[in-house]
CSV table of C-alpha atoms and ligand atoms in Angstrom, one decimal:
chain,number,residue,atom,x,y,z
K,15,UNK,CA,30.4,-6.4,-4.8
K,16,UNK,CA,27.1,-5.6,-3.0
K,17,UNK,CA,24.1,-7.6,-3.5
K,18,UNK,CA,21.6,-6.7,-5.5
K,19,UNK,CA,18.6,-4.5,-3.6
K,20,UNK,CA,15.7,-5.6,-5.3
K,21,UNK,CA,13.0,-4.2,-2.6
K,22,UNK,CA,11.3,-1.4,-4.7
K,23,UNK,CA,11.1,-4.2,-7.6
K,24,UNK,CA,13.0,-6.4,-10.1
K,25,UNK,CA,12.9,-6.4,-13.7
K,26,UNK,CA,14.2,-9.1,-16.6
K,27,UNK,CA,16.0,-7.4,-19.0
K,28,UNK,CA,17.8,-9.7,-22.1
K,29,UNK,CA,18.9,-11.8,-20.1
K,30,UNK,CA,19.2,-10.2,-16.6
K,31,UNK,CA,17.7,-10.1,-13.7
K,32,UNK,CA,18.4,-6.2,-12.0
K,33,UNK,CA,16.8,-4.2,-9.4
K,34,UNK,CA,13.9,-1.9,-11.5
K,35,UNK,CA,15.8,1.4,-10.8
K,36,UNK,CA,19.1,-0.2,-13.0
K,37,UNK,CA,16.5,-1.6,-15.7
K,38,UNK,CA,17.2,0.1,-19.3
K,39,UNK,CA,16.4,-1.0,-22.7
K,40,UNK,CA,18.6,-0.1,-25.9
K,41,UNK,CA,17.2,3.7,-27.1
K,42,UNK,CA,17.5,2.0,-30.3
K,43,UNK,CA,14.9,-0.3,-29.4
K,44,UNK,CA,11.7,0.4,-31.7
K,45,UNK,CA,9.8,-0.3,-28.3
K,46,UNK,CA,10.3,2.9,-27.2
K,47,UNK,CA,11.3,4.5,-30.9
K,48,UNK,CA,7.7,3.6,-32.2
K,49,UNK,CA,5.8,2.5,-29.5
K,50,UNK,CA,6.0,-0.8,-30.9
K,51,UNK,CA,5.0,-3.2,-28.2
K,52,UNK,CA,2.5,-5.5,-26.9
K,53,UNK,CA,2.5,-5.9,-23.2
K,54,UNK,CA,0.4,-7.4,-20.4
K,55,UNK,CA,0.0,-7.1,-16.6
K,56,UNK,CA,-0.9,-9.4,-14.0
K,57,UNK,CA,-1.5,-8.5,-10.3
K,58,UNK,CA,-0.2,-10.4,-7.4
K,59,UNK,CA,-2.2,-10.3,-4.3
K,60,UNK,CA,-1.6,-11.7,-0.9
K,61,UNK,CA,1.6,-14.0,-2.6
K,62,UNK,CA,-0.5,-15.4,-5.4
K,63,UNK,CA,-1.0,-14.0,-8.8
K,64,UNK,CA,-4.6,-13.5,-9.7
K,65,UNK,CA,-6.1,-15.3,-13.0
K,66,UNK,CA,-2.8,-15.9,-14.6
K,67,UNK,CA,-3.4,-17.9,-17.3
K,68,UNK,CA,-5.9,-15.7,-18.7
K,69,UNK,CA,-3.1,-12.7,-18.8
K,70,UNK,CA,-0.6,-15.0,-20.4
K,71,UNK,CA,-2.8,-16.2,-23.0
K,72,UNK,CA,-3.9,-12.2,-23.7
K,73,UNK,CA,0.0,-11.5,-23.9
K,74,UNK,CA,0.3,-14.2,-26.3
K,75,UNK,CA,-3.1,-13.0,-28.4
K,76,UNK,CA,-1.5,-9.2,-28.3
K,77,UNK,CA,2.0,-10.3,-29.7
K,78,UNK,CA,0.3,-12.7,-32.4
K,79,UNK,CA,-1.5,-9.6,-33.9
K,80,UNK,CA,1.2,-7.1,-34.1
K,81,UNK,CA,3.5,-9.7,-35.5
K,82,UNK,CA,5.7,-9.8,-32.2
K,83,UNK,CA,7.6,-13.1,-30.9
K,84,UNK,CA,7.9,-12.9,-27.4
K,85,UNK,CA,10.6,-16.1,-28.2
K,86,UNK,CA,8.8,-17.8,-25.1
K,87,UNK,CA,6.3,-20.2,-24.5
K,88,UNK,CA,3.6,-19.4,-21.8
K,89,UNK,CA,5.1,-21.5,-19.2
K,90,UNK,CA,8.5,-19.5,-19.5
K,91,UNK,CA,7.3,-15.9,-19.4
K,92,UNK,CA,5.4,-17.3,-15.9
K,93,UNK,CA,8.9,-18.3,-15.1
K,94,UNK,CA,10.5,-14.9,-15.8
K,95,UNK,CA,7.5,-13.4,-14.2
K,96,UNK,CA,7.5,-15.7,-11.0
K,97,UNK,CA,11.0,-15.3,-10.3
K,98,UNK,CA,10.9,-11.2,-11.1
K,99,UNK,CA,8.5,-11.0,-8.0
K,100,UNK,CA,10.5,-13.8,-5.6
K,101,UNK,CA,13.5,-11.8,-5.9
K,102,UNK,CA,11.6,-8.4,-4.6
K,103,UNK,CA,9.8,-10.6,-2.2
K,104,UNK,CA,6.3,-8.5,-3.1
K,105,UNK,CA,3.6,-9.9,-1.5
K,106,UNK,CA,1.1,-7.4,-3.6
K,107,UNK,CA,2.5,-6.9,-7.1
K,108,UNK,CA,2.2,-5.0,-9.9
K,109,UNK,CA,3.5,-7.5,-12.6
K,110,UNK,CA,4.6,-6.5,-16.1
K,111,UNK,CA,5.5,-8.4,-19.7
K,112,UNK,CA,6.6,-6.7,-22.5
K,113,UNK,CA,8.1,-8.3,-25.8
K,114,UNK,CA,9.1,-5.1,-28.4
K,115,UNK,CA,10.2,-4.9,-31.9
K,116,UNK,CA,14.0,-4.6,-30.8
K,117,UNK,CA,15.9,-3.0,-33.8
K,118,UNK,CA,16.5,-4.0,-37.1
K,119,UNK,CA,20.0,-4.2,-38.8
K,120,UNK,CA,21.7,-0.9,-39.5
K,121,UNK,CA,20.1,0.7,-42.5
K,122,UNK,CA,17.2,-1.6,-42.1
K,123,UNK,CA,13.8,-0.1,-42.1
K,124,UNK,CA,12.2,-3.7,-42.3
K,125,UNK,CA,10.2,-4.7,-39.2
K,126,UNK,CA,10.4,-8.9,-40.2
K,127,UNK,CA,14.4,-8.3,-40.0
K,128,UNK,CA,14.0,-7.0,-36.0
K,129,UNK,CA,15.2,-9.3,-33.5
K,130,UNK,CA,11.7,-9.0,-31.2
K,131,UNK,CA,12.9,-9.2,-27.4
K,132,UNK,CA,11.3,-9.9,-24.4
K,133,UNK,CA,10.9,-7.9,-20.9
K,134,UNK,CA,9.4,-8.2,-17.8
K,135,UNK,CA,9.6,-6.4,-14.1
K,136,UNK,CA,7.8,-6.7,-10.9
K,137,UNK,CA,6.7,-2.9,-8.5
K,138,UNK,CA,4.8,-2.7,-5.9
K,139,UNK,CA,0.7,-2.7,-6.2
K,140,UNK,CA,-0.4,0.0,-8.4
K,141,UNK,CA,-3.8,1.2,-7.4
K,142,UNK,CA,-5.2,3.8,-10.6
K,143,UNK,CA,-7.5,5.6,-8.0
K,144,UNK,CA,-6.6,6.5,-4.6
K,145,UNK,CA,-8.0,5.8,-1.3
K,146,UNK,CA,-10.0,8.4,-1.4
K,147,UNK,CA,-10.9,8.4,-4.3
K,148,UNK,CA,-12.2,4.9,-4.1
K,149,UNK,CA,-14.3,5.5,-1.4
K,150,UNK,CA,-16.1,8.7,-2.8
K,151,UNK,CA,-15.9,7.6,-5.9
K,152,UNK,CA,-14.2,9.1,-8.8
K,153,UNK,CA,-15.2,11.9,-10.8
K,154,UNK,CA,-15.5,11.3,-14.8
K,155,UNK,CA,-15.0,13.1,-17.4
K,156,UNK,CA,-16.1,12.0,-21.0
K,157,UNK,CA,-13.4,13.3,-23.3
K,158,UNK,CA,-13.8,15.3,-26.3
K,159,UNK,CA,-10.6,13.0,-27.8
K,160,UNK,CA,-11.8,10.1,-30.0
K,161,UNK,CA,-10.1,6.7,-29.1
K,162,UNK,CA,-7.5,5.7,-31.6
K,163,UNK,CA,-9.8,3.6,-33.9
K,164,UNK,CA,-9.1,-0.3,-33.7
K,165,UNK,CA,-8.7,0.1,-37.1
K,166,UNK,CA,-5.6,1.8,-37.4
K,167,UNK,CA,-4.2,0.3,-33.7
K,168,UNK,CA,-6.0,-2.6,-32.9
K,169,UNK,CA,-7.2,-2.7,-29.0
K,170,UNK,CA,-7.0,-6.0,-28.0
K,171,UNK,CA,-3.7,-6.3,-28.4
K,172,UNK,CA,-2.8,-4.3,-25.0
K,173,UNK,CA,-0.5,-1.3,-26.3
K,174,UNK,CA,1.5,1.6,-25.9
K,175,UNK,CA,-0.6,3.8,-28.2
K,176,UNK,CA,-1.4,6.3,-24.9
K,177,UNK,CA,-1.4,9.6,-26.7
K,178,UNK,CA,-5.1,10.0,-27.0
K,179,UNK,CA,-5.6,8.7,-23.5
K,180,UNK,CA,-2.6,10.7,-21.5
K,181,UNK,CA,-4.0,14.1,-23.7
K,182,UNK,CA,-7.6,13.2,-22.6
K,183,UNK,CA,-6.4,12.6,-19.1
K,184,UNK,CA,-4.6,15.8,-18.9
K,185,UNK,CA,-8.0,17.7,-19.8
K,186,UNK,CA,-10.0,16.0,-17.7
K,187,UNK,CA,-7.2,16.5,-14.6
K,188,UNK,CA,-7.3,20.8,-15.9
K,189,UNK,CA,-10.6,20.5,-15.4
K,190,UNK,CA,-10.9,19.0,-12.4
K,191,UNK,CA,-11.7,15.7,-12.7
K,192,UNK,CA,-10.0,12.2,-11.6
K,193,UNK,CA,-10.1,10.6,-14.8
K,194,UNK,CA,-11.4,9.7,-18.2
K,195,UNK,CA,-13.1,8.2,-20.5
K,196,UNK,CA,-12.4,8.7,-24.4
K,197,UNK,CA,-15.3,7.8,-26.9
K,198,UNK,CA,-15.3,6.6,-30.8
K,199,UNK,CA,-16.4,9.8,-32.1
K,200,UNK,CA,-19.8,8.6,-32.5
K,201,UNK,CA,-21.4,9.8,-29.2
K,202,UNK,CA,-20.3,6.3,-27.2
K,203,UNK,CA,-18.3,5.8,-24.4
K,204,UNK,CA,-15.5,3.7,-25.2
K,205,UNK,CA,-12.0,2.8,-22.7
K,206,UNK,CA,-10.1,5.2,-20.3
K,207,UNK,CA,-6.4,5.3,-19.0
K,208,UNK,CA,-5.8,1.6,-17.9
K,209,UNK,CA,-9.6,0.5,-17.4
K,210,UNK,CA,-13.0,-0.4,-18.6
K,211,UNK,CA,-16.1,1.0,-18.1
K,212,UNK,CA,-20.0,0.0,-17.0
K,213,UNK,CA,-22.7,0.8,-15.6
K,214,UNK,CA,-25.8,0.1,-14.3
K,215,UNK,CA,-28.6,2.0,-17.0
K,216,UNK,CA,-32.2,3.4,-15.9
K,217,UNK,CA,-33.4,0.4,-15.9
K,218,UNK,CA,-31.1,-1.7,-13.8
K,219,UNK,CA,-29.1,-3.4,-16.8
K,220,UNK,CA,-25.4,-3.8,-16.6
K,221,UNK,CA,-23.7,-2.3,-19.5
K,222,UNK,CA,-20.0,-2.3,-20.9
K,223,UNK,CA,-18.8,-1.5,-24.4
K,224,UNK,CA,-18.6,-4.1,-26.7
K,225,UNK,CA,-15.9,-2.7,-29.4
K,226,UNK,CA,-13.2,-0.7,-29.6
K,227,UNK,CA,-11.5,-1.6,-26.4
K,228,UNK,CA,-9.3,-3.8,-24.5
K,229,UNK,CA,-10.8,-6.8,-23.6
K,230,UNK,CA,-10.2,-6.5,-20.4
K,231,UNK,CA,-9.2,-9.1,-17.5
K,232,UNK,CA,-11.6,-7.4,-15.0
K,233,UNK,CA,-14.4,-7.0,-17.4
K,234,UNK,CA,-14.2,-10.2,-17.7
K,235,UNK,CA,-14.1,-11.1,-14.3
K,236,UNK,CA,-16.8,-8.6,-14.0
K,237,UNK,CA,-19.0,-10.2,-16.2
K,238,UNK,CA,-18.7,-13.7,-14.7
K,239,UNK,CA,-19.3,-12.4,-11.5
K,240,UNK,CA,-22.2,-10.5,-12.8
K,241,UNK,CA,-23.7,-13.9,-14.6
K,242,UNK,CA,-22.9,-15.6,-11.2
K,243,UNK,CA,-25.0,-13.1,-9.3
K,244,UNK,CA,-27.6,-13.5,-12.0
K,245,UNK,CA,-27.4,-9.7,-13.0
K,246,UNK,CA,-29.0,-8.4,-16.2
K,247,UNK,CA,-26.1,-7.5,-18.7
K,248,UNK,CA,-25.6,-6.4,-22.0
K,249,UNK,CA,-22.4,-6.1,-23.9
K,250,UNK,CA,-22.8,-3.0,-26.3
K,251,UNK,CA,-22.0,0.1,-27.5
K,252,UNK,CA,-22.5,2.2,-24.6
K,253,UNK,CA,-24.0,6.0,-25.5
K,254,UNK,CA,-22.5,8.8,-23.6
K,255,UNK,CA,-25.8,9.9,-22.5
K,256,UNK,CA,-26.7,6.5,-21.0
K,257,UNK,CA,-23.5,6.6,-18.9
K,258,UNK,CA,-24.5,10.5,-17.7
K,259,UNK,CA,-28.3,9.2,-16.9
K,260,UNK,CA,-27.1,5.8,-15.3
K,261,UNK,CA,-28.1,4.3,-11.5
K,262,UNK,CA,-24.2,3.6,-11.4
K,263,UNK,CA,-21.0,3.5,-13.0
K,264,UNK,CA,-17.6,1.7,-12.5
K,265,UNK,CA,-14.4,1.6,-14.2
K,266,UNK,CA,-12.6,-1.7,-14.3
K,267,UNK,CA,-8.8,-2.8,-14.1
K,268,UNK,CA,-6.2,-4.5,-12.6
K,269,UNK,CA,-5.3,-1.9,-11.2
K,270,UNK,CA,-7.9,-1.7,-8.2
K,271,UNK,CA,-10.3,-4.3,-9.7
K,272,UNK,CA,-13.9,-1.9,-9.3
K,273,UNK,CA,-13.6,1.4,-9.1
K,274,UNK,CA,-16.7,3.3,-7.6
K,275,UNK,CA,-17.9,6.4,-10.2
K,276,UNK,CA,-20.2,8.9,-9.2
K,277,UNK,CA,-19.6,11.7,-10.9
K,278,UNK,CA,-19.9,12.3,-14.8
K,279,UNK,CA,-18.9,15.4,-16.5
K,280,UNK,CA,-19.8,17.2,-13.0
K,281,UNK,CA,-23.4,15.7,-12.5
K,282,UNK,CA,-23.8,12.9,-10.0
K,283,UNK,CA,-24.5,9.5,-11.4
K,284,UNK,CA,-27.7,8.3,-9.6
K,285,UNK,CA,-27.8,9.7,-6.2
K,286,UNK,CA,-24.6,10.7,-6.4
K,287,UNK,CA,-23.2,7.9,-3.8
K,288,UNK,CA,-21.5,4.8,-4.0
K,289,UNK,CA,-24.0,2.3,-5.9
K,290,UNK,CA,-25.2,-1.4,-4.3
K,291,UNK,CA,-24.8,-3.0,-7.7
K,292,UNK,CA,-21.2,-1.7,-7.9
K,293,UNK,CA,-20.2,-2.3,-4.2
K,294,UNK,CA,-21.5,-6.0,-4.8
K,295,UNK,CA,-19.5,-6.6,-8.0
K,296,UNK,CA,-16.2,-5.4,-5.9
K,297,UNK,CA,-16.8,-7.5,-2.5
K,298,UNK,CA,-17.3,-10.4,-4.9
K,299,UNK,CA,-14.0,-9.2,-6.9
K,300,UNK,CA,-11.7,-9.3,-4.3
K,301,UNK,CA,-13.5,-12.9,-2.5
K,302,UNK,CA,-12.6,-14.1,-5.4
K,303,UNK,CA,-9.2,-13.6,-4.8
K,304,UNK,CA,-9.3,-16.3,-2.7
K,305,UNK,CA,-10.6,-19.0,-5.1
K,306,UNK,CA,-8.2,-21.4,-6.3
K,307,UNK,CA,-9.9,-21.4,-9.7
K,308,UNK,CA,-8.5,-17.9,-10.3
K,309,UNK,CA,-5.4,-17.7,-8.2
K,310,UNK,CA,-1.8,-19.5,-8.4
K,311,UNK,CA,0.2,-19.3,-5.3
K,312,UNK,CA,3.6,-17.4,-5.5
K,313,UNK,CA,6.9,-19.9,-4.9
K,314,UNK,CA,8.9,-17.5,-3.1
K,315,UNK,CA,11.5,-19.9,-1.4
M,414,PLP,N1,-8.2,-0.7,-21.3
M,414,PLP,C1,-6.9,-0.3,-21.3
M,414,PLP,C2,-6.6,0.7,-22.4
M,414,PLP,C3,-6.0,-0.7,-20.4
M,414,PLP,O1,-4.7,-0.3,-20.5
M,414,PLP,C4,-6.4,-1.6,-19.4
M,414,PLP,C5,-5.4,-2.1,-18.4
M,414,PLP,O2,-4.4,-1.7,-18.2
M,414,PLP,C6,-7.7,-2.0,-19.3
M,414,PLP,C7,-8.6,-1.6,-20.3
M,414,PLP,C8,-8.2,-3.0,-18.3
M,414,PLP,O3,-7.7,-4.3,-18.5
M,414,PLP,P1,-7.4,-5.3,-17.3
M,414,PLP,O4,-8.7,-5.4,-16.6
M,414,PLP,O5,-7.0,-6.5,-17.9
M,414,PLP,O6,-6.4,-4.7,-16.4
């Protein structure tokens, strides 16, 4: 037999550890039948993962409110999760956990009678803007699409419920744009494809939405920083219009950390350029990195 090649990424899969292009779940899995998932995803950066035990305990928030049982304590998804990225040796990671439904008996329709299960995999980095993208700063479209209210799918517990997002993202991409944002119906700005938002109003005050979103590892980040750096901030709804007539905008993610916006709906946020405010809050993001506080080293062996 030939050993495994686990270079493009490895995943954990009941029990398994496989290279992520053999990694398959059941089709019977209400996972992927019903989108019935929590999930989480911590980065790895330069060998060490960045603000683990904040991820871990989101992970274990998300599966406590959809009723999930990831059948693991804290300390043993961070083994499945260390030993997912030693395996593909990644030295910049893209780090996922997953625990699903699993599947009832046959001829059950009863979610308590599921046997929940537990998944995990390690890619390379995923970056949600490009190079380019990040250095121009990406366009923004504010969708007509209405975030699934957090009364029907609750958004912090990170989910699978992408409908509204991928359909908003498709007509923002049709029309041009990089990316989206999806509001609450009620003329505010709310969460887009994988990140938060912010920016930095008319009169200098840093602004993220309060509600209706996930609570977001970089947001937070973001707003420590921000506190740190003795910004003005203010956790709120955030109007649609203030975001169009801002100084600056963001997006924020672990996927890229802060993501430079300078475009809304076609008009140029401030002067158009990347923003101070928002060029400090990224330098900071990514020296942060280096803290110990924030960042525990990966044992690769
Ligand atoms: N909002 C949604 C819907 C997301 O999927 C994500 C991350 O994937 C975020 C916000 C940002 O969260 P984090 O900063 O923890 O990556």
């Amino acid at each position: 037999m030939s050993t495994p090649d686990f270079s493009q990424g490895a995943a954990y899969v009941r029990g398994r550890y496989v290279p992520i292009g053999e990694a398959a779940i059941p089709i019977t899995d209400w996972g992927f039948l019903r989108s019935d998932a929590a999930y989480d995803v911590v980065t790895v950066w330069e060998g060490a993962f960045f603000r683990l035990d904040a991820h871990l305990e989101r992970f274990m928030a998300s599966c406590a409110r959809f009723r999930l049982d990831p059948g693991r304590t804290a300390a043993q998804v961070t083994a499945v999760l260390e030993e997912c990225v030693r395996l593909s040796g990644l030295r910049s990671a893209y780090v996922e956990m997953i625990a699903t439904r699993g599947q009832p008996p046959w001829g059950s329709r009863d979610p308590r009678q599921a046997v929940n299960q537990f998944y995990a995999f390690a890619v390379p980095y995923v970056w949600i803007a490009n190079e380019a993208q990040r250095e121009r700063g990406l366009h923004l479209q504010v969708s007509a699409v209405p975030r699934i209210p957090s009364a029907s799918v609750d958004a912090r517990a990170k989910n699978y419920h992408w409908n509204d997002l991928t359909m908003g993202l498709l007509g923002a991409l049709d029309a041009g744009a990089d990316t989206v944002v999806l509001g609450d119906g009620a003329g505010h700005v709310v969460e887009g494809p994988g990140f938060n938002v912010f920016c930095v109003n008319a009169q200098g005050v840093l602004v993220t939405p309060a509600a209706g979103v996930l609570e977001g590892i970089t947001r937070r980040t973001v707003l420590e920083i921000a506190q740190s750096l003795g910004l003005p901030v203010e956790v709120r709804a955030l109007p649609a219009a203030e975001l169009r007539g801002a100084r600056e905008a963001f997006l924020s993610s672990s996927g890229g950390g802060v993501l430079p916006v300078t475009r809304v709906d076609g008009a140029p946020v401030g002067d158009g350029v990347v923003g101070p405010v928002t060029r400090r809050l990224a330098d900071t993001y990514w020296a942060w990195h280096q803290d110990p506080r924030h960042s525990t080293p990966v044992r690769y062996g």
